[in-house]
XYZ file of C-alpha atoms in Angstrom:
89
model
C 0.077 0.359 0.181
C 1.108 3.566 -0.847
C 0.931 6.257 2.228
C -1.545 7.972 0.424
C -3.959 5.066 0.788
C -2.614 4.893 4.274
C -3.428 8.186 5.222
C -6.475 7.567 3.056
C -7.699 4.797 4.808
C -6.987 6.311 8.203
C -9.007 9.825 7.441
C -11.705 7.336 6.170
C -11.812 5.095 9.911
C -11.635 8.568 11.933
C -14.540 10.230 10.498
C -16.403 6.216 11.182
C -16.013 7.169 14.871
C -16.476 10.642 14.727
C -20.270 9.711 12.605
C -20.387 7.013 15.935
C -19.307 9.451 18.570
C -21.805 11.997 16.856
C -24.624 9.124 16.697
C -24.012 8.025 20.487
C -24.450 11.582 21.531
C -28.282 11.616 19.623
C -28.879 8.219 21.288
C -27.911 5.176 19.327
C -31.353 3.435 20.234
C -33.072 6.683 18.474
C -31.151 6.012 15.483
C -31.405 2.370 15.400
C -35.120 3.281 14.963
C -34.084 5.845 12.496
C -32.330 3.598 10.526
C -33.629 0.481 10.517
C -30.759 -1.611 12.036
C -29.773 -2.699 15.753
C -28.172 -0.882 18.433
C -25.723 -3.441 18.410
C -24.772 -3.927 14.662
C -24.048 0.621 14.476
C -22.000 0.151 17.517
C -20.018 -1.941 15.197
C -19.961 -0.096 12.232
C -18.852 3.460 13.879
C -16.596 1.382 16.078
C -13.622 2.522 13.474
C -12.731 -0.971 13.331
C -14.780 -2.277 11.067
C -15.713 -1.156 7.617
C -19.487 -0.634 7.233
C -21.310 -0.509 3.826
C -21.924 2.854 1.796
C -26.178 1.782 3.070
C -25.826 1.409 5.885
C -23.556 5.069 6.511
C -26.008 6.758 4.190
C -28.626 5.058 6.770
C -26.535 6.810 9.475
C -26.274 10.285 8.208
C -29.906 10.850 7.192
C -31.216 9.325 10.623
C -28.236 12.403 12.227
C -29.882 15.134 9.716
C -26.934 15.615 7.989
C -25.910 15.460 3.854
C -23.815 13.969 2.007
C -21.329 16.411 -0.409
C -19.098 15.331 -2.611
C -16.341 17.021 -4.239
C -13.193 16.824 -6.465
C -10.224 15.824 -5.087
C -7.163 18.958 -5.284
C -4.905 16.615 -6.928
C -7.588 15.370 -9.338
C -9.107 18.768 -9.848
C -5.711 20.069 -11.208
C -5.019 17.308 -13.293
C -8.258 17.558 -15.396
C -8.817 21.661 -15.502
C -9.287 23.090 -18.198
C -10.477 19.036 -20.049
C -14.369 20.317 -18.973
C -14.909 22.330 -21.746
C -14.159 19.789 -24.123
C -15.964 17.023 -22.231
C -19.450 19.975 -23.396
C -18.251 20.311 -26.864
């Protein structure tokens, strides 16, 4: 693995754990009800020790009243800057 991949995985784990902290602050019982998942599976999924499915992450984000947004990474955007006009033609 490259150091970029390791750093990226570490960031994802930290953010999942943070999402878990937010869910615990709201109350796992309520988040479980809102997502249709069990409390136990939520604790496991958001511990940072597992790789939960994207569907689980989206359910939790929705139950917390949050939204997921995507934007191009700086390196990706820089590599393809100026090419978007060619794709619009």
